[in-house]
XYZ file of C-alpha atoms in Angstrom:
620
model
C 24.784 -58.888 48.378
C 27.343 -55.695 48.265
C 25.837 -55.023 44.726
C 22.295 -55.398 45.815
C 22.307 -53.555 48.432
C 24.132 -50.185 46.594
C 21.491 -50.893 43.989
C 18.443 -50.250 45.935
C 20.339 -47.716 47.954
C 20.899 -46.327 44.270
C 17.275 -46.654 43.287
C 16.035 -45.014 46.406
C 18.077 -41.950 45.931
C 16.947 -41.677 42.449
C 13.634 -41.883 43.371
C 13.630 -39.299 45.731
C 14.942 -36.693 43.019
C 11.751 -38.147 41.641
C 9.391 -37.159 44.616
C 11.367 -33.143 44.713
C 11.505 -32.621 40.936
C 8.400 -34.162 38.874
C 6.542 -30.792 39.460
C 9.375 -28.220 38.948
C 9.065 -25.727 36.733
C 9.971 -26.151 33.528
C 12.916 -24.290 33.196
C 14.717 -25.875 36.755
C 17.651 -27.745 36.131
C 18.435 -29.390 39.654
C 16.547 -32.568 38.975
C 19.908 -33.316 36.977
C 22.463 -31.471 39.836
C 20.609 -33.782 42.580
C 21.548 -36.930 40.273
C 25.635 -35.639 39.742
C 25.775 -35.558 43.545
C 24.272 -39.721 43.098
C 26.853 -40.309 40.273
C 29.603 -38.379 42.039
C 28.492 -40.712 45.209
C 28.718 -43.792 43.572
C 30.625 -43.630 40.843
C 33.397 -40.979 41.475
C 32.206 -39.025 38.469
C 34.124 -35.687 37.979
C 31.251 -34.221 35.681
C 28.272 -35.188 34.103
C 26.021 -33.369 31.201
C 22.846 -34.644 30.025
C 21.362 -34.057 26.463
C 17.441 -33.727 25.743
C 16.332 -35.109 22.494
C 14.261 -33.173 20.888
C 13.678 -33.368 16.653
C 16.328 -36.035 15.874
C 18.908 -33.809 17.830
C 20.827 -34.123 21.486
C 20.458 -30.853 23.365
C 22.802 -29.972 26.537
C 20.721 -29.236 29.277
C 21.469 -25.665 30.997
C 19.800 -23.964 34.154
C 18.337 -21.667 31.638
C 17.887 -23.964 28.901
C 14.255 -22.952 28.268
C 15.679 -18.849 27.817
C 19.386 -18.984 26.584
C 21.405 -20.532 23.338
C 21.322 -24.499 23.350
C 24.283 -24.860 23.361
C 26.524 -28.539 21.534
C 23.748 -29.786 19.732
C 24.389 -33.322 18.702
C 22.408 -34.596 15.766
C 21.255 -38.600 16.021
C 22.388 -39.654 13.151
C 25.931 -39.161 13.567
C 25.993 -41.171 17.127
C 23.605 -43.845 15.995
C 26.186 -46.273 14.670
C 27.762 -45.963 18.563
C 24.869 -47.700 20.147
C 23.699 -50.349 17.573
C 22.757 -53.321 20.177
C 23.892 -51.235 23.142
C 22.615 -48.780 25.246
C 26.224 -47.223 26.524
C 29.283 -46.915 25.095
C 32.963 -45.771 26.683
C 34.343 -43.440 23.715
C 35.309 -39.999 23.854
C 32.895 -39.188 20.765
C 31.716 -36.363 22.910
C 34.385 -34.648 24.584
C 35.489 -32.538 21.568
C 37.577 -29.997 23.614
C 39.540 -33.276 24.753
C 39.754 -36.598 23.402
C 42.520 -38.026 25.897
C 39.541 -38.360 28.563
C 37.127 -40.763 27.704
C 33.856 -40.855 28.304
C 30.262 -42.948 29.190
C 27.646 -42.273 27.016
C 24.278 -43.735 28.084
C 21.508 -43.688 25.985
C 18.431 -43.540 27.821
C 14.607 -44.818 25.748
C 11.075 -45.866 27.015
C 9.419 -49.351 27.137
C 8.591 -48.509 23.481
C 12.039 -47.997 23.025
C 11.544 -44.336 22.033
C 14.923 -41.968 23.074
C 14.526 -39.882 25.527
C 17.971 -38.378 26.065
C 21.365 -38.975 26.614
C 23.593 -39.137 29.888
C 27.219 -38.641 29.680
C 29.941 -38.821 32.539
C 33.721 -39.334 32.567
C 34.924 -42.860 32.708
C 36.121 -43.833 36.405
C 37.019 -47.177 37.392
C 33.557 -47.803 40.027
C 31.499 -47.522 36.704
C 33.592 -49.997 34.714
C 33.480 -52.223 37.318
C 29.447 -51.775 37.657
C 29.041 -51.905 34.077
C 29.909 -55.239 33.891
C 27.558 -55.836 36.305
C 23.812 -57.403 35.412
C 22.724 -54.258 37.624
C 23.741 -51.617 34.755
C 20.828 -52.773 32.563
C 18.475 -52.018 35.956
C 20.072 -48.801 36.266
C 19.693 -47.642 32.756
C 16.278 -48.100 32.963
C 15.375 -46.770 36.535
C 17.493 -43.427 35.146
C 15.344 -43.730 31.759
C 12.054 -43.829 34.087
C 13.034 -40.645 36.063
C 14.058 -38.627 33.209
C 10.172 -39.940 31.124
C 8.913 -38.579 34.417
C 10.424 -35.393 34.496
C 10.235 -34.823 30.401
C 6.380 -35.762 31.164
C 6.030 -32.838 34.259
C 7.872 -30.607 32.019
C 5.900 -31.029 28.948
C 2.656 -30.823 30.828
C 3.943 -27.624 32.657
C 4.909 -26.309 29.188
C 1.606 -27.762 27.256
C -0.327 -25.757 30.673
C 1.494 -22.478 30.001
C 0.969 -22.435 26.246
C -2.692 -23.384 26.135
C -3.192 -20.786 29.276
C -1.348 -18.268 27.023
C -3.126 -19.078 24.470
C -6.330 -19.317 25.602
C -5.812 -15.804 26.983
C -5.125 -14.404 23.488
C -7.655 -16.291 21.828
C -9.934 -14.698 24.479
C -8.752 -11.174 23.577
C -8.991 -12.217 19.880
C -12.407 -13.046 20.057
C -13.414 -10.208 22.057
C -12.382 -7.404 19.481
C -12.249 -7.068 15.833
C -9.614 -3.863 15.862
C -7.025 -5.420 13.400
C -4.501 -3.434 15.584
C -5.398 -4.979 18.977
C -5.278 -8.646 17.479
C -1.187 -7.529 15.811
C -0.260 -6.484 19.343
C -1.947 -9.628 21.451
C 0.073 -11.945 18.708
C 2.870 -10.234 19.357
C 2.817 -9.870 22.588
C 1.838 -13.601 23.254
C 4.879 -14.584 21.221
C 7.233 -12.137 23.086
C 5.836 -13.384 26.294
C 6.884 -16.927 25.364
C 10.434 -15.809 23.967
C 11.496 -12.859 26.156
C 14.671 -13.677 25.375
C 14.373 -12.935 21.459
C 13.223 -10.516 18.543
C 9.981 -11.646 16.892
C 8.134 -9.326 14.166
C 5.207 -8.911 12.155
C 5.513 -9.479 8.357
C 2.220 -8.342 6.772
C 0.548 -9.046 3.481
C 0.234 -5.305 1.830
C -3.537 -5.695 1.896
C -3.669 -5.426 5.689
C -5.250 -2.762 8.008
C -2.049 -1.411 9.757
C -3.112 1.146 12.183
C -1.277 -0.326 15.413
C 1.830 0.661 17.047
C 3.100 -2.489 16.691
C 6.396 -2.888 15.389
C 5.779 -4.684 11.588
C 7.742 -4.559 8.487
C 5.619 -5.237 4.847
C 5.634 -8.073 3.004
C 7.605 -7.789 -0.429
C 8.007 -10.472 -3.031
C 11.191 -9.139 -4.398
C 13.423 -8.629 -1.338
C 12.477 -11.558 1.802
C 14.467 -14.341 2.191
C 13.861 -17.656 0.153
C 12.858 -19.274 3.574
C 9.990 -16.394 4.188
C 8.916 -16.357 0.896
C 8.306 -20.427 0.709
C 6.508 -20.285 4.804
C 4.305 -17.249 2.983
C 3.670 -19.380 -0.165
C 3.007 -22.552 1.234
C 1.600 -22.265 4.793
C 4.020 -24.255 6.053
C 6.571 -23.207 9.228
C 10.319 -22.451 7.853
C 13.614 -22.272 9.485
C 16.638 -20.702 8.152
C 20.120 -20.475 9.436
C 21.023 -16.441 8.607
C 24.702 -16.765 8.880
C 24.647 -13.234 7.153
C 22.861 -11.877 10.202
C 23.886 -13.620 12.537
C 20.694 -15.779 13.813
C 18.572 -18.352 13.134
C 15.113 -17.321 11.988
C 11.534 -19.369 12.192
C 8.852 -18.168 9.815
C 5.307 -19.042 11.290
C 2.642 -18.370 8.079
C -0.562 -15.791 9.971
C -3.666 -18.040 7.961
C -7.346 -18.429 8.547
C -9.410 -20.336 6.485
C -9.612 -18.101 3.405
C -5.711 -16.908 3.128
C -2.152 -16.442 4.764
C -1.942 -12.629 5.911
C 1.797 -12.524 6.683
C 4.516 -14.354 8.509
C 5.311 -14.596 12.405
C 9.010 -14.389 12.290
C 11.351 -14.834 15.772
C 15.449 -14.669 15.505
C 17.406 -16.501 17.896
C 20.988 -16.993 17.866
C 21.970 -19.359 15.274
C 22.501 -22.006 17.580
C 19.527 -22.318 19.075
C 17.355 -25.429 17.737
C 12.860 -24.852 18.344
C 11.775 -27.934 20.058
C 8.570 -29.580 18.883
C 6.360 -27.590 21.467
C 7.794 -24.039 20.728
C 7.295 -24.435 17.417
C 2.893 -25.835 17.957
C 2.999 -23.058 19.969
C 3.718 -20.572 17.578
C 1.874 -21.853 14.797
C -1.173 -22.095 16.859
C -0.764 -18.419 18.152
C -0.387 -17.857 14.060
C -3.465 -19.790 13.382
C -5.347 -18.098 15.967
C -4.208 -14.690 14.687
C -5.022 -15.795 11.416
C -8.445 -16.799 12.175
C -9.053 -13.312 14.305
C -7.598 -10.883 11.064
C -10.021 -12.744 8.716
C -12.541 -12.635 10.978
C -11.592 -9.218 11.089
C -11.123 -8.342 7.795
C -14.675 -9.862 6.806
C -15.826 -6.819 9.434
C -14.344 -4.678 7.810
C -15.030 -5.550 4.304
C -18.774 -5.445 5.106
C -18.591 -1.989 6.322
C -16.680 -0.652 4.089
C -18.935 -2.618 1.112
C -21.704 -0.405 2.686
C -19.505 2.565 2.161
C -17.844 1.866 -1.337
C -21.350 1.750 -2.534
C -22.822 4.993 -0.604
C -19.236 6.527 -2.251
C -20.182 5.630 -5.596
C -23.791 5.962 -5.371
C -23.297 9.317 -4.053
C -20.916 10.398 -6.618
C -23.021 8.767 -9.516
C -26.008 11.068 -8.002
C -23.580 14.364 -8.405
C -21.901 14.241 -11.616
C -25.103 13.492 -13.497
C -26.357 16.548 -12.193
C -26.418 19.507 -14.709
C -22.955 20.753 -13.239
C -19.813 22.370 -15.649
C -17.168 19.813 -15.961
C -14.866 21.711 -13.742
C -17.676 21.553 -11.248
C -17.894 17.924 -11.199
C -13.823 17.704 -11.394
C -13.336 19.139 -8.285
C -16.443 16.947 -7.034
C -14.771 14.023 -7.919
C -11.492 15.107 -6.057
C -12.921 16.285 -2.703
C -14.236 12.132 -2.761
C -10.812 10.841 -3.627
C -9.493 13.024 -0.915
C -11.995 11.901 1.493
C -12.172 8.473 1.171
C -8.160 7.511 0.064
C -6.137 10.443 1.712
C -3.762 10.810 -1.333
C -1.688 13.883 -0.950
C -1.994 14.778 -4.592
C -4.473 14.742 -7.345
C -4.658 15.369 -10.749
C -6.731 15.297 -13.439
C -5.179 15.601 -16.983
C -7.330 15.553 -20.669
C -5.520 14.511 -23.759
C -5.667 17.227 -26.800
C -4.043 16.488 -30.391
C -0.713 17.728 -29.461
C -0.862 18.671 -26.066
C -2.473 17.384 -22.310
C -4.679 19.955 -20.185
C -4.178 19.564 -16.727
C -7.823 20.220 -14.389
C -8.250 23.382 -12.614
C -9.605 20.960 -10.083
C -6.013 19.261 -10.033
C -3.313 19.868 -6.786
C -0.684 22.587 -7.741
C 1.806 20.646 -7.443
C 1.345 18.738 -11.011
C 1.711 22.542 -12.345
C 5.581 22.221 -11.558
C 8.407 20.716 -13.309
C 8.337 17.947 -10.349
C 4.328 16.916 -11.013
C 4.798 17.286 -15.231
C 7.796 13.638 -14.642
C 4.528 12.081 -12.962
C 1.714 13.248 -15.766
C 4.865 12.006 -18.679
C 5.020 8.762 -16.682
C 1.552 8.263 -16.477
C 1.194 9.272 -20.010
C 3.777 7.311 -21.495
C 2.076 4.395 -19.763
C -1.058 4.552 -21.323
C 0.637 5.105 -24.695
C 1.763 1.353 -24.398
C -0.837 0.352 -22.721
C -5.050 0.538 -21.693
C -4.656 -0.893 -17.862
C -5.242 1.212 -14.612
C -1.974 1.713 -13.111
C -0.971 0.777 -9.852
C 2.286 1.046 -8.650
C 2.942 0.021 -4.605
C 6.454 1.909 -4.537
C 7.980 3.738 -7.665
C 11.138 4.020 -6.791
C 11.215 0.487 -7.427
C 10.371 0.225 -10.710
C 12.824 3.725 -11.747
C 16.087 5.119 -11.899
C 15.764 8.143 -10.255
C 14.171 8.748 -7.051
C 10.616 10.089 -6.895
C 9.169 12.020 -3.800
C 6.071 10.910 -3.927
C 6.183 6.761 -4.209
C 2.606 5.223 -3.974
C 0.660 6.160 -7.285
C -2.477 4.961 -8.834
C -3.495 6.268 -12.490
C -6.985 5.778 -13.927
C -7.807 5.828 -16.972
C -11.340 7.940 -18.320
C -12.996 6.488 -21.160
C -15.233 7.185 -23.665
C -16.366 4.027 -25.295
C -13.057 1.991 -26.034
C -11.047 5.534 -26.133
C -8.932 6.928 -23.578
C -9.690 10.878 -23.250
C -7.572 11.946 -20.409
C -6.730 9.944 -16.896
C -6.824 11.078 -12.896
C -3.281 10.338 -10.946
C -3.287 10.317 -7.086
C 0.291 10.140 -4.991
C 1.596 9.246 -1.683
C 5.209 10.124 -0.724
C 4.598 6.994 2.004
C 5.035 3.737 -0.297
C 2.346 0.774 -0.230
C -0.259 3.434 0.903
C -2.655 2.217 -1.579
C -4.147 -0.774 -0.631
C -5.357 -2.867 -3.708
C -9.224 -3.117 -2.468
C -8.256 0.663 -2.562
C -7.014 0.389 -5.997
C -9.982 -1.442 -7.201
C -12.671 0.879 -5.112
C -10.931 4.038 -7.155
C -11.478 1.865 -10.899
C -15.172 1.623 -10.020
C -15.754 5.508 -9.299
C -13.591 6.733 -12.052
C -15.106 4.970 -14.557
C -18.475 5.917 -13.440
C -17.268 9.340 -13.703
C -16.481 8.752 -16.978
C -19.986 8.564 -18.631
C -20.832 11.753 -16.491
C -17.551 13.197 -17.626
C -17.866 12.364 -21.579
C -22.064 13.555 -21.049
C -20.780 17.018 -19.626
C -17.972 17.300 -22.158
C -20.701 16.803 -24.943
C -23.035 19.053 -23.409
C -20.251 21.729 -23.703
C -19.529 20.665 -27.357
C -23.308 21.258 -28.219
C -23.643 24.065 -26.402
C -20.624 25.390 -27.784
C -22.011 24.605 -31.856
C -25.056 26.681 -30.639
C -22.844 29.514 -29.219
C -20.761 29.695 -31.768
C -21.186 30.620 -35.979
C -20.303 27.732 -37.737
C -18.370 29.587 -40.696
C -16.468 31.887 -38.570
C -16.134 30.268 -35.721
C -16.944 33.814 -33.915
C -19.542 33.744 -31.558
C -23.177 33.733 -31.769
C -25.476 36.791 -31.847
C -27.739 34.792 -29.183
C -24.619 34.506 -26.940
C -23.832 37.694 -27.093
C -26.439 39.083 -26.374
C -26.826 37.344 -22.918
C -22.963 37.994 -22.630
C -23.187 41.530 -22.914
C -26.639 41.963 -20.670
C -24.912 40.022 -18.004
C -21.616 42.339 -18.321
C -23.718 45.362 -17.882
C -25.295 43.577 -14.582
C -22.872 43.057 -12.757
C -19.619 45.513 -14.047
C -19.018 49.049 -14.298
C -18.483 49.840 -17.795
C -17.669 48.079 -21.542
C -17.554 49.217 -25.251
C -19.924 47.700 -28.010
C -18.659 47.846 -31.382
C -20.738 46.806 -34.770
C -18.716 46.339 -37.662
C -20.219 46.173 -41.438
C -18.400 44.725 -44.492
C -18.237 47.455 -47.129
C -19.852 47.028 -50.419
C -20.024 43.238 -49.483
C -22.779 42.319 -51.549
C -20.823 43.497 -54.688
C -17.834 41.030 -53.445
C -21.009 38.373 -53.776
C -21.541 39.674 -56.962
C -18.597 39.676 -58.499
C -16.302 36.594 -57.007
C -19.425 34.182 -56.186
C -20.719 33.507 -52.625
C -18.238 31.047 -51.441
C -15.817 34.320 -52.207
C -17.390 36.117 -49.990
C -17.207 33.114 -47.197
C -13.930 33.012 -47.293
C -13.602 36.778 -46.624
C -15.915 36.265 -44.009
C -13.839 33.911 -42.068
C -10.500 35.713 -42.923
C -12.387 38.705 -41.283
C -13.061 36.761 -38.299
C -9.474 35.051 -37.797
C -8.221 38.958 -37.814
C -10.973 39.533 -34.878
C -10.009 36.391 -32.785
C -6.165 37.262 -32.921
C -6.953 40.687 -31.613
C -9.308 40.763 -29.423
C -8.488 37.494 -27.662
C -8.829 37.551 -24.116
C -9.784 41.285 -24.020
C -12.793 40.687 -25.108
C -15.118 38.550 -27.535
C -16.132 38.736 -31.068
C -19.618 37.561 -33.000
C -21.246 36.994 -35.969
C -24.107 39.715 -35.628
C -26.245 38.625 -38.916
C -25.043 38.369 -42.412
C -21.840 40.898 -43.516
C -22.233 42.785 -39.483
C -19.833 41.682 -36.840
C -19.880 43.172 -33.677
C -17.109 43.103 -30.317
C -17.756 43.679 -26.732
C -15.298 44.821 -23.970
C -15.886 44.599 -20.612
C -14.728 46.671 -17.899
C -12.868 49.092 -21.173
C -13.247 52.937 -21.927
C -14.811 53.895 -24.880
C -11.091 55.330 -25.571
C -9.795 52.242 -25.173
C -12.083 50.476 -27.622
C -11.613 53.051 -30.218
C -7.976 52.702 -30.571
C -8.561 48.662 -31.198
C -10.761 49.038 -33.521
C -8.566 51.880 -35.136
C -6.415 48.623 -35.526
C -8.595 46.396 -37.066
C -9.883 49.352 -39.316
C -5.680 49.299 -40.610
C -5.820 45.671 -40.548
C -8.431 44.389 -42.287
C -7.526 45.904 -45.653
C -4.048 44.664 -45.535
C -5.475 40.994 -44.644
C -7.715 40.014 -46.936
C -8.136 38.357 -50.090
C -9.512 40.227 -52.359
C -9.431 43.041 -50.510
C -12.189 45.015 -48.057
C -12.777 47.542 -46.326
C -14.991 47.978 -42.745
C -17.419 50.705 -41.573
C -17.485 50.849 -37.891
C -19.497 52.185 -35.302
C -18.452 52.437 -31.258
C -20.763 53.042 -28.343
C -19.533 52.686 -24.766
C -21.301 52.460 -21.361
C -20.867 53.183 -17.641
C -22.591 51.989 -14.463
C -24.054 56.033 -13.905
C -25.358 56.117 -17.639
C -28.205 53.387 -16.380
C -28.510 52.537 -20.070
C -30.012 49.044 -21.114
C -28.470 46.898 -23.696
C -31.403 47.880 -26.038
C -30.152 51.654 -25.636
C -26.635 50.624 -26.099
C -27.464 48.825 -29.416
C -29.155 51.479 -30.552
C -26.475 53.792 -29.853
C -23.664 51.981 -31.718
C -25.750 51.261 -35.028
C -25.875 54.922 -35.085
C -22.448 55.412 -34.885
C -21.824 52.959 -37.776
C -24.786 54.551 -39.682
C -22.635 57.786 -39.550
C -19.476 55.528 -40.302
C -21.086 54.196 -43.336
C -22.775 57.477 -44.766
C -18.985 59.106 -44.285
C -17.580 57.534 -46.796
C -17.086 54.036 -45.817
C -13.672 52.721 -44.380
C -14.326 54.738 -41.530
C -15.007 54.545 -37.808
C -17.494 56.834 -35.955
C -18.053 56.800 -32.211
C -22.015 57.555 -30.841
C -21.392 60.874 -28.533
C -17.510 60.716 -28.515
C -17.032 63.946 -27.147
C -19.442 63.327 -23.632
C -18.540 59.398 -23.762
C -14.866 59.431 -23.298
């Protein structure tokens, strides 16, 4: 009756750790330290360790279990063959450090004969004696019921804390659709269950990322295989990092639609997730993943609204009867606006050459901007596509200042005429609905771009004479009444052909072209950018200089009257008359026509070959 009575004595004691412990907190530990003072008691054990199972895997139990490393994991398959047909063994399988003291291993299961954990102590002579008892099979199982009790209180006290947690941040999530407060509730939630460890956000480039919350980007090319496959395929990861040092769980962020990054915490490498931590986390994810799309959908709606005011706006403007330039810097004061770039450029391909927009940033003036225009060019050399390029540095050999860059292409039917670059020095600034929003307005700006460019090629065929390429007398005209407007003084000079008709006569009309535009190309090469030459009517050309003394003009066309005669084929002569003006004279253009074929009346009655100047001597 010895036995029986230590048995029930046994089961009482047990059963009072039962009645103190079954509504501890999770993380307590002295259910077990109450039952080494019953072992100690009754079976003179010098030490005793128990292991949770948890995934397949025996985990030591610690006072801070919950927080800390777990420490001698034991995996089940390589004990299994230890306890076929037996539910304890006396082996020293387990005491690594020192396998001259042996050891009891119990293995403890459920009615359904599920394991629960393991219970190890060092062999004394009480528990062999007892273990051949029919009692051991009664304690095993009154030990198995206390520890399903207290893995039951625990789980419950961890399911309560993780569904109040999250409940709380699904609360907040629902509550706001700031993409920044639902980054910082996930990661705070996540930080709140694992104080003890580093968790960050891994975000899909397409994400809103104004929060202070600590993130890193999402990149193809350089995450671990073990990110890339959670990020892939939705599915939770684990990786032992021996390289750094920890062991790493990748939770996929997904809603319904699409994963928007990875949840990933580091904890020493030999710490094992139980089955709980890791439902929590990837409902946190879900939930997160839910509130960004949710979030996102906001977003896109509003900013739908926008795009289309954007390009509705700018649609409205450049088909407005505006200069090209105009509509340039138009277009870059929306590109500013809307996608922050720090540089913009416009650039037009010529036959030999690219023109770079007045309405373009400074900086693509300098020998820094020109290796961005080259790269841009050389890209749409190969090829037709937009470019968009998330980092550059990436992609060359040297290092580039400014890293995020998206070139455009403008069109005119199936032709590329010239493209617009815009640059970040931060890299992934662009956002690919950013990408795709800048596409839609450039090449709507295109038509209005290739309309104004042909407006300025017709309007330049009427300004211009189409056999010498000189201006118009029409243009002139309003040139020249608009100088005399607005500046203080110019020089109008008429210029006749001598004895041009006989040229006609003699070498045939197309003769007499051809002197006409050699003529002309003598005018343009002199007189460029210091003033303008026209066709005036048949063998009379005529210059204008603006804001020149009548001195000044003379000794040009002193020049020309030496050059012309040298330069042509056959050769001619010139007859030239000057007439200046000044703000006091309060002349009209009329007057000052007037006054300069006089002069080359005189010019032409002298002699020919000559230049004569209307008033010279009270002009000048």
């Amino acid at each position: 009756m010895k036995n029986d009575v230590n048995m029930i004595l046994l089961k009482s004691r047990i059963l009072d750790i039962w009645n103190e412990n079954v509504f501890t907190h999770e993380s307590s530990a002295k259910w077990f330290e109450d039952l080494k003072v019953i072992l100690t008691e009754f079976f003179d054990v010098e030490f005793a360790n128990y292991y949770i199972y948890d995934t397949d895997t025996f985990v030591q139990l610690k006072w801070n279990h919950s927080l800390s490393k777990k420490l001698n994991a034991i995996k089940w398959q390589e004990i299994e063959p230890f306890f076929y047909e037996q539910d304890f063994v006396e082996n020293s399988f387990l005491q690594k450090e020192d396998r001259v003291n042996r050891e009891v291993a119990i293995l403890l299961k459920d009615e359904e004969n599920q394991i629960l954990g393991l219970l190890t102590t060092n062999l004394t002579e009480k528990w062999q004696k007892f273990s051949q008892t029919p009692q051991v099979n009664d304690f095993i199982k009154t030990i198995s019921k206390l520890v399903k009790t207290i893995r039951r209180s625990v789980f419950l006290t961890q399911q309560e804390h993780q569904y109040r947690n999250l409940f709380n941040v699904t609360k907040m999530f629902h509550s706001t659709l700031e993409v920044g407060q639902i980054l910082e509730g996930t990661l705070f939630a996540i930080n709140d269950a694992f104080p003890d460890f580093e968790s960050i956000l891994i975000l899909s480039n397409d994400q809103e990322r104004k929060t202070s919350v600590p993130y890193k980007l999402f990149d193809y090319t350089s995450e671990r295989t073990a990110t890339v496959e959670a990020y892939v395929s939705g599915e939770i990861t684990s990786e032992l990092a021996n390289d750094l040092g920890v062991r790493l769980l990748n939770v996929p962020i997904k809603g319904k639609q699409g994963i928007y990054g990875i949840l990933q915490v580091s904890t020493p490498i030999d710490y094992l997730f139980s089955v709980r931590q890791k439902e929590f986390t990837s409902m946190l994810a879900s939930a997160a993943g839910n509130a960004l799309e949710n979030a996102k959908l906001y977003i896109q709606s509003h900013r739908l609204v926008a795009d289309l005011q954007l390009i509705n706006e700018t649609s409205r403007k450049l088909n407005m009867n505006i200069s090209l330039e105009e509509m340039l810097l138009f277009l870059r004061n929306q590109l500013m606006k809307s996608f922050h770039p720090e540089q913009v450029c416009f650039v037009f391909m010529g036959v030999d050459e690219y023109k770079i927009s007045t309405a373009s940033s400074e900086f693509f003036h300098s020998n820094g901007g020109q290796l961005y225009i080259q790269h841009v060019a050389n890209h749409f050399i190969k090829m037709k596509d937009s470019l968009f390029v998330a980092d550059l540095n990436r992609l060359a050999d040297i290092k580039y200042e400014y890293r995020s860059l998206v070139a455009i292409p403008f069109r005119e039917q199936n032709t590329i005429t010239g493209f617009s670059i815009v640059l970040h020095k931060e890299p992934y600034f662009f956002s690919f609905d950013s990408f795709k929003l800048m596409q839609s307005l450039i090449q709507h700006s295109s038509l209005a771009i290739s309309n104004s460019a042909l407006r300025n090629k017709l309007q330049e065929m009427v300004n211009r004479d189409h056999l010498t390429n000189l201006y118009a007398r029409t243009y002139l005209d309003k040139f020249v009444e608009a100088s005399m407007d607005e500046e203080d003084s110019g020089v109008f000079v008429l210029m006749d052909i001598d004895n041009f008709k006989q040229v006609n006569d003699t070498h045939g009309h197309q003769v007499g072209d051809e002197i006409l535009k050699q003529i002309a190309s003598i005018i343009q090469k002199k007189v460029d950018q210091i003033g303008i030459g026209a066709r005036w009517g048949g063998e009379e050309l005529a210059l204008y200089f603006s804001q020149m003394t009548i001195t000044q003009g003379t000794e040009i066309c002193c020049q020309l009257l030496e050059l012309i005669p040298t330069n042509t084929n056959p050769r001619v002569t010139v007859s030239i008359g000057v007439s200046g003006w000044k703000q006091k004279d309060n002349i009209s253009f009329h007057q000052l026509f007037h006054n300069t074929d006089t002069a080359l009346y005189e010019a032409k009655n002298s002699g020919k070959n000559k230049l004569s100047i209307f008033e010279a001597s009270h002009l000048s």
